[in-house]
CSV table of C-alpha atoms in Angstrom, one decimal:
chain,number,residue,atom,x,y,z
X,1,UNK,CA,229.2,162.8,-16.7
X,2,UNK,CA,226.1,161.1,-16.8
X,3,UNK,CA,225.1,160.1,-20.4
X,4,UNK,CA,222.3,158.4,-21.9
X,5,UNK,CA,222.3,156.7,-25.7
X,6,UNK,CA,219.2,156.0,-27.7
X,7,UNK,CA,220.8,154.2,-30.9
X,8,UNK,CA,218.0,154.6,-33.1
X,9,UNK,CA,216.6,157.6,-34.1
X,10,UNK,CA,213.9,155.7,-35.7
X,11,UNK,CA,212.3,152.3,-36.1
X,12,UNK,CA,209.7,151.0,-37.9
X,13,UNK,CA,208.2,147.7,-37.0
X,14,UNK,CA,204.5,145.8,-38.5
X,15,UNK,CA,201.6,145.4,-36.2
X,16,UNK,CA,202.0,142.0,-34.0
X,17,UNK,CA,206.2,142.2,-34.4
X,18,UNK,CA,207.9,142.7,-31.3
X,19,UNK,CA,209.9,145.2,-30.6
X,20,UNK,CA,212.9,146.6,-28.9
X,21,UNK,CA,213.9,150.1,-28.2
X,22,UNK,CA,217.2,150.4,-27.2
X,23,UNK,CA,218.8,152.7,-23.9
X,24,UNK,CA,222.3,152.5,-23.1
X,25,UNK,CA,223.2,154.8,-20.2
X,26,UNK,CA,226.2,156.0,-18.2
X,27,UNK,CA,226.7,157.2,-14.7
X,28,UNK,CA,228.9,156.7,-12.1
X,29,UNK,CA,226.7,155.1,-9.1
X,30,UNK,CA,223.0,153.4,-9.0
X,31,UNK,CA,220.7,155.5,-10.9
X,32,UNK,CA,217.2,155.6,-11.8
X,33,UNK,CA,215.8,154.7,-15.4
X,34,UNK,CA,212.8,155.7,-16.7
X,35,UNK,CA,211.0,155.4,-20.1
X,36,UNK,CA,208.9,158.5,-21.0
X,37,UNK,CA,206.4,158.3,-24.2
X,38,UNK,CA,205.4,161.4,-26.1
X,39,UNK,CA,202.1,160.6,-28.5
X,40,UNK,CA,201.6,162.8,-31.3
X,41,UNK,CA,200.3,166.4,-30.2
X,42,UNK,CA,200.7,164.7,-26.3
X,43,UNK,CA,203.2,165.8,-23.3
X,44,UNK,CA,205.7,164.0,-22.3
X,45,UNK,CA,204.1,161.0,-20.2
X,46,UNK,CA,205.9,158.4,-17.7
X,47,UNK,CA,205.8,155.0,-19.4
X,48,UNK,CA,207.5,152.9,-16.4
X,49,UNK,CA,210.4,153.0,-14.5
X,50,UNK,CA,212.9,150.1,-13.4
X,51,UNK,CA,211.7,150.3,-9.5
X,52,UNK,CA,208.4,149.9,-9.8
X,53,UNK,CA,209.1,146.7,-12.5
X,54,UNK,CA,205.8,146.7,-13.4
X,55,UNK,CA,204.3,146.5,-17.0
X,56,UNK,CA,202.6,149.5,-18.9
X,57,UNK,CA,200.5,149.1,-21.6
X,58,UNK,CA,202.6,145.5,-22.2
X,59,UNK,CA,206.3,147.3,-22.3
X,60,UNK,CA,208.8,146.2,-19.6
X,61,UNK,CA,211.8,147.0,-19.4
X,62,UNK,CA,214.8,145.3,-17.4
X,63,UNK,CA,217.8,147.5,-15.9
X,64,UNK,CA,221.0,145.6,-16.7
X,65,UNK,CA,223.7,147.1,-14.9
X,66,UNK,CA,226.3,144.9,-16.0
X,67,UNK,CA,225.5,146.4,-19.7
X,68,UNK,CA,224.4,149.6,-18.9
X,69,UNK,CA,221.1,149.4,-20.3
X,70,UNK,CA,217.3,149.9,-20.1
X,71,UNK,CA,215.9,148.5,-23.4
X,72,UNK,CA,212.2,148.3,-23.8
X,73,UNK,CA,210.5,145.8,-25.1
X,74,UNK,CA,206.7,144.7,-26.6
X,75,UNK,CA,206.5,141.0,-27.6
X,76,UNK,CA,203.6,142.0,-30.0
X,77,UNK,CA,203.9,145.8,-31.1
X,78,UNK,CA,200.0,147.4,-31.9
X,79,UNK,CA,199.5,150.8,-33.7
X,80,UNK,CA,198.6,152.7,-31.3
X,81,UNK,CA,202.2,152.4,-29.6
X,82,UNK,CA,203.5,154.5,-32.6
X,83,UNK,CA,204.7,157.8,-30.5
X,84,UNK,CA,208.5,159.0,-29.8
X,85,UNK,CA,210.4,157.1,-26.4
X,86,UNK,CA,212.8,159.3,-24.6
X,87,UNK,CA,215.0,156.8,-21.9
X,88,UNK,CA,215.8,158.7,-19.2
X,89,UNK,CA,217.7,158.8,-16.2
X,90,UNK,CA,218.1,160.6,-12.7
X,91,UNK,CA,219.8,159.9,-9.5
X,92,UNK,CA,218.8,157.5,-6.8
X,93,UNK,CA,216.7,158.8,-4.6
X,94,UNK,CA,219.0,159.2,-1.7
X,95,UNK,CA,221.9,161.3,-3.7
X,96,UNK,CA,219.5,164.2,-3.9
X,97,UNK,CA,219.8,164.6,-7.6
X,98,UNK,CA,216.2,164.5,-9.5
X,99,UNK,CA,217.3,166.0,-12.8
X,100,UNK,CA,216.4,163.9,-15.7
X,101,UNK,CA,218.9,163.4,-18.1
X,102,UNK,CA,217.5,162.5,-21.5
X,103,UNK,CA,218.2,160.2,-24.5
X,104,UNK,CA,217.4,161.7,-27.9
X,105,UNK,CA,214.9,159.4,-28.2
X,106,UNK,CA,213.3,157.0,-31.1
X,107,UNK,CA,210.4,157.5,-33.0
X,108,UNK,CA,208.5,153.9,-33.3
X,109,UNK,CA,206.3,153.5,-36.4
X,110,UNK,CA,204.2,150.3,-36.5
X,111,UNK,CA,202.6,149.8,-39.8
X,112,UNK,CA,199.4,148.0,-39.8
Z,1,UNK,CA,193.0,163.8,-13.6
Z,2,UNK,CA,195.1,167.1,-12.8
Z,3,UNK,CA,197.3,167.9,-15.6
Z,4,UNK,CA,200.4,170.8,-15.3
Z,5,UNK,CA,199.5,173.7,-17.8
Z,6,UNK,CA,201.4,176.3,-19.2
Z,7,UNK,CA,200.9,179.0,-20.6
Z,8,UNK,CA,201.3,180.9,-23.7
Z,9,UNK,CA,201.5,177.8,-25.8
Z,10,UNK,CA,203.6,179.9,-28.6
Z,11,UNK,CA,205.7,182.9,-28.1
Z,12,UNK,CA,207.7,184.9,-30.5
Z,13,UNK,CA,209.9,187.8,-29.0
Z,14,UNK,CA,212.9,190.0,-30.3
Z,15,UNK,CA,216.1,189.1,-29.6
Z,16,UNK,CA,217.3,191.0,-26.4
Z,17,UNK,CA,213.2,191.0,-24.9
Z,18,UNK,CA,212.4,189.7,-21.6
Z,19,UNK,CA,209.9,186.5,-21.6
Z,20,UNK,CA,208.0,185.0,-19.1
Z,21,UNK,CA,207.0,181.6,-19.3
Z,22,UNK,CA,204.2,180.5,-16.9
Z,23,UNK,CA,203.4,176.9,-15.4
Z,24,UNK,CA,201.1,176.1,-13.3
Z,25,UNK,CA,202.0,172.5,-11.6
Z,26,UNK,CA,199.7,169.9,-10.0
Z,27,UNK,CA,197.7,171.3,-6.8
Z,28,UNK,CA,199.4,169.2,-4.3
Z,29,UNK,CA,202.8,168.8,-6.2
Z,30,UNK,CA,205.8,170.3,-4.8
Z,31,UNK,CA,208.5,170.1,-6.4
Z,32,UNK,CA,209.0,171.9,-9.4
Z,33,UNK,CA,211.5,171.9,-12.9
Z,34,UNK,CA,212.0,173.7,-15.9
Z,35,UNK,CA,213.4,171.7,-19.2
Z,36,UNK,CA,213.9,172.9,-22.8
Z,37,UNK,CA,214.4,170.9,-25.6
Z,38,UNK,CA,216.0,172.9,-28.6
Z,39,UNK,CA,214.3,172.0,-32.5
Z,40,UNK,CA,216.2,168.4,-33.2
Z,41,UNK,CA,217.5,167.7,-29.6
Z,42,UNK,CA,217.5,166.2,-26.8
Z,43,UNK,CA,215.7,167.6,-23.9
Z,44,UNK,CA,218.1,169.4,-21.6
Z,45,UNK,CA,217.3,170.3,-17.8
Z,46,UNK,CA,217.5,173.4,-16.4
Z,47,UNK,CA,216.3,173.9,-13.0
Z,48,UNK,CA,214.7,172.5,-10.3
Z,49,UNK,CA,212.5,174.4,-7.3
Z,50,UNK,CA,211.4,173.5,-3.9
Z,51,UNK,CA,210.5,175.4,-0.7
Z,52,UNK,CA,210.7,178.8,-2.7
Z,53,UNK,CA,215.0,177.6,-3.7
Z,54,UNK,CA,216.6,176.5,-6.3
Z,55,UNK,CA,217.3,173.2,-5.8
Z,56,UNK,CA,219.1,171.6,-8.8
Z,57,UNK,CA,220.2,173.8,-11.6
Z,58,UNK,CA,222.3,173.2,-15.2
Z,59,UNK,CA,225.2,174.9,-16.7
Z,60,UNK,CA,222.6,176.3,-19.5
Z,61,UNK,CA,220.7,177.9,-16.3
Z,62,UNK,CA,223.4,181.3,-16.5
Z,63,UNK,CA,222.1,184.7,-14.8
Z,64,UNK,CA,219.8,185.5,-17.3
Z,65,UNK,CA,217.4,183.1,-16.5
Z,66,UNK,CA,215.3,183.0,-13.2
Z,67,UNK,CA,212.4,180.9,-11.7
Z,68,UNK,CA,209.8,182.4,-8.9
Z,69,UNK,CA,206.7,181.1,-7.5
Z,70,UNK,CA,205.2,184.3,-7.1
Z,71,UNK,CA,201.7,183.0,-5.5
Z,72,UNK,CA,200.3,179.5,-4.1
Z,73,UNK,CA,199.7,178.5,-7.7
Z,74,UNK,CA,202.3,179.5,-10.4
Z,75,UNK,CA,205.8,178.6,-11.4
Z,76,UNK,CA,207.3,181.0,-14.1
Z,77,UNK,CA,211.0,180.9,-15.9
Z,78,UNK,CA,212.1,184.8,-16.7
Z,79,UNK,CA,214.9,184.9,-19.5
Z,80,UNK,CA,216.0,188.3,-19.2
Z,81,UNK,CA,217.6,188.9,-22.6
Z,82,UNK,CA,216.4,186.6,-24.7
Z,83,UNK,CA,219.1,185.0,-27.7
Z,84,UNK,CA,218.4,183.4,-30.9
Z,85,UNK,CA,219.9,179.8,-29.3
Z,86,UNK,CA,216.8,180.6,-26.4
Z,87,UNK,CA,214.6,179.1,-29.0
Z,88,UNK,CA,213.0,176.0,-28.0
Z,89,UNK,CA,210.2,174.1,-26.3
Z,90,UNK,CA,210.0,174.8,-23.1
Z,91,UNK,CA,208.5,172.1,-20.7
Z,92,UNK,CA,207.5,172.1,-16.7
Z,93,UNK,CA,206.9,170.0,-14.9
Z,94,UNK,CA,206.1,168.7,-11.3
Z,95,UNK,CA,206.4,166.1,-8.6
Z,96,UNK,CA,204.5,165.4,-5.3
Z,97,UNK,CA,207.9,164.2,-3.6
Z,98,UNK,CA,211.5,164.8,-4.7
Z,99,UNK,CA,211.2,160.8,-5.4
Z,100,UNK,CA,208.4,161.0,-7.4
Z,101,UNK,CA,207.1,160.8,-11.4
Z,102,UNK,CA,207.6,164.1,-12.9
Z,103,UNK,CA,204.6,165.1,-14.3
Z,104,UNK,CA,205.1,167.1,-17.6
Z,105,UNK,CA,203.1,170.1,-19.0
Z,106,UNK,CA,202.5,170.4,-22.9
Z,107,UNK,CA,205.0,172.9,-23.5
Z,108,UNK,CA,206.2,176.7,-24.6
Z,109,UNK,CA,207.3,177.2,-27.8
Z,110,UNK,CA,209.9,180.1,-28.2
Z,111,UNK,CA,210.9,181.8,-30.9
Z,112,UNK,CA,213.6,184.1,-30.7
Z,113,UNK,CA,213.9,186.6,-34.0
C-alpha cells in the first residue's frame, strides 16, 4: 500500500532560519512526489514537483529513493511562507494511476 | 487565471438526505477528481473522471456515492444517503492531461446532523 509520512504536525521556525519539512513515502515502483501548499483561507495549490526540479518561491525539494523521501527545504524561511504543506504522491505517469495520496501535512509558522 | 469553483461553499443536511456537490473544473481541463478530507485528517481520494467514466476510484467511493458530468461544464459528486462520518471538506479538482498538476477548487464543507 502506498503510504506517505509527514513527521511533524507542526514546526515553527524565525524569519531568515532555514527550514526543512520532512516527507517520507512508501510505494512499491517509481512514483511521483509532489509538495502542495494550502495559505490560510487558500485552496490547495501545487508548490513543485520532483520532475520538473525546479525551484518555487526558493523551496526545492530532492526525491531520494534510496531513503524514501521528498523533504523540502528553504535556506532562509520569510513570513509569508507560514501556510500548511501536504507531500504528496501518485503514480508515474505510465502506470495509469493519478490519485494523490496525501501526507497529513505540517503547519510551518515563521515568526518574525 | 482560471480557477476550479465549487459550489455551495457550506452545506448542512440530515442524516439519510441526498447532497449534491457541484464543481466546475478549468475550461480546457479534462480530467476530473473528487477528494475529501475529514476535520483532523488527511486528505483521502475518491474518484477520478474522464471521457464521461470513472477512471480511478477508492475503497471510501461505495454505491452511495456517484459522479456525472451532466453538461459541457459541470462535475457534481451525489451521496445518496448521507452519514454522520460524510462530514468533511470536499475538494475537486482538475487536470488538462492525466499527467498533469491537479488543479484544486476551494472546497465544500459538509455537515451531516
Amino acid at each position: 500500500a502506498q503510504r506517505v509520512t509527514q513527521p511533524e504536525k507542526l514546526l515553527s521556525v524565525f524569519k531568515g532560519a532555514p527550514v526543512e519539512l520532512k516527507c517520507n513515502y512508501s510505494y512499491s515502483g517509481s512514483p511521483e512526489l509532489f509538495w502542495y501548499v494550502q495559505y490560510s483561507r487558500q485552496r490547495l495549490q501545487l508548490l513543485l514537483r520532483h520532475i520538473s526540479r525546479e525551484s518555487i518561491k526558493g523551496f526545492t525539494a530532492d526525491l531520494n529513493k534510496g531513503e524514501t523521501s521528498f523533504h523540502l527545504k528553504k535556506p532562509f524561511a520569510q513570513e509569508e511562507d507560514s501556510a500548511m504543506y501536504y507531500c504528496a504522491l501518485s503514480g508515474a505517469s505510465d502506470t495509469g494511476r493519478r490519485a494523490l495520496t496525501f501526507g497529513s501535512g505540517t503547519r510551518l509558522q515563521v515568526q518574525p | 487565471e482560471p480557477e476550479v469553483t465549487q459550489t455551495p461553499s457550506h452545506q448542512v443536511t440530515q442524516m439519510g438526505q441526498e447532497v449534491i456537490l457541484r464543481c466546475v473544473p478549468i475550461s480546457n481541463h479534462l480530467y476530473f477528481y473528487w477528494y475529501r478530507q475529514i476535520l483532523g485528517q488527511k486528505v483521502e481520494f475518491l474518484v477520478s473522471f474522464y471521457n464521461n467514466e470513472i477512471s480511478e476510484k477508492s475503497e471510501i467511493f461505495d454505491d452511495q456515492f456517484s459522479v456525472e458530468r451532466p453538461d459541457g461544464s459541470n462535475f457534481t459528486l451525489k451521496i445518496r444517503s448521507t452519514k454522520l462520518e460524510d462530514s468533511a471538506m470536499y475538494f475537486c479538482a482538475s487536470s488538462p492531461e492525466y499527467q498533469e498538476t491537479q488543479y484544486f477548487g476551494p472546497g465544500t464543507r459538509l455537515l451531516v446532523l
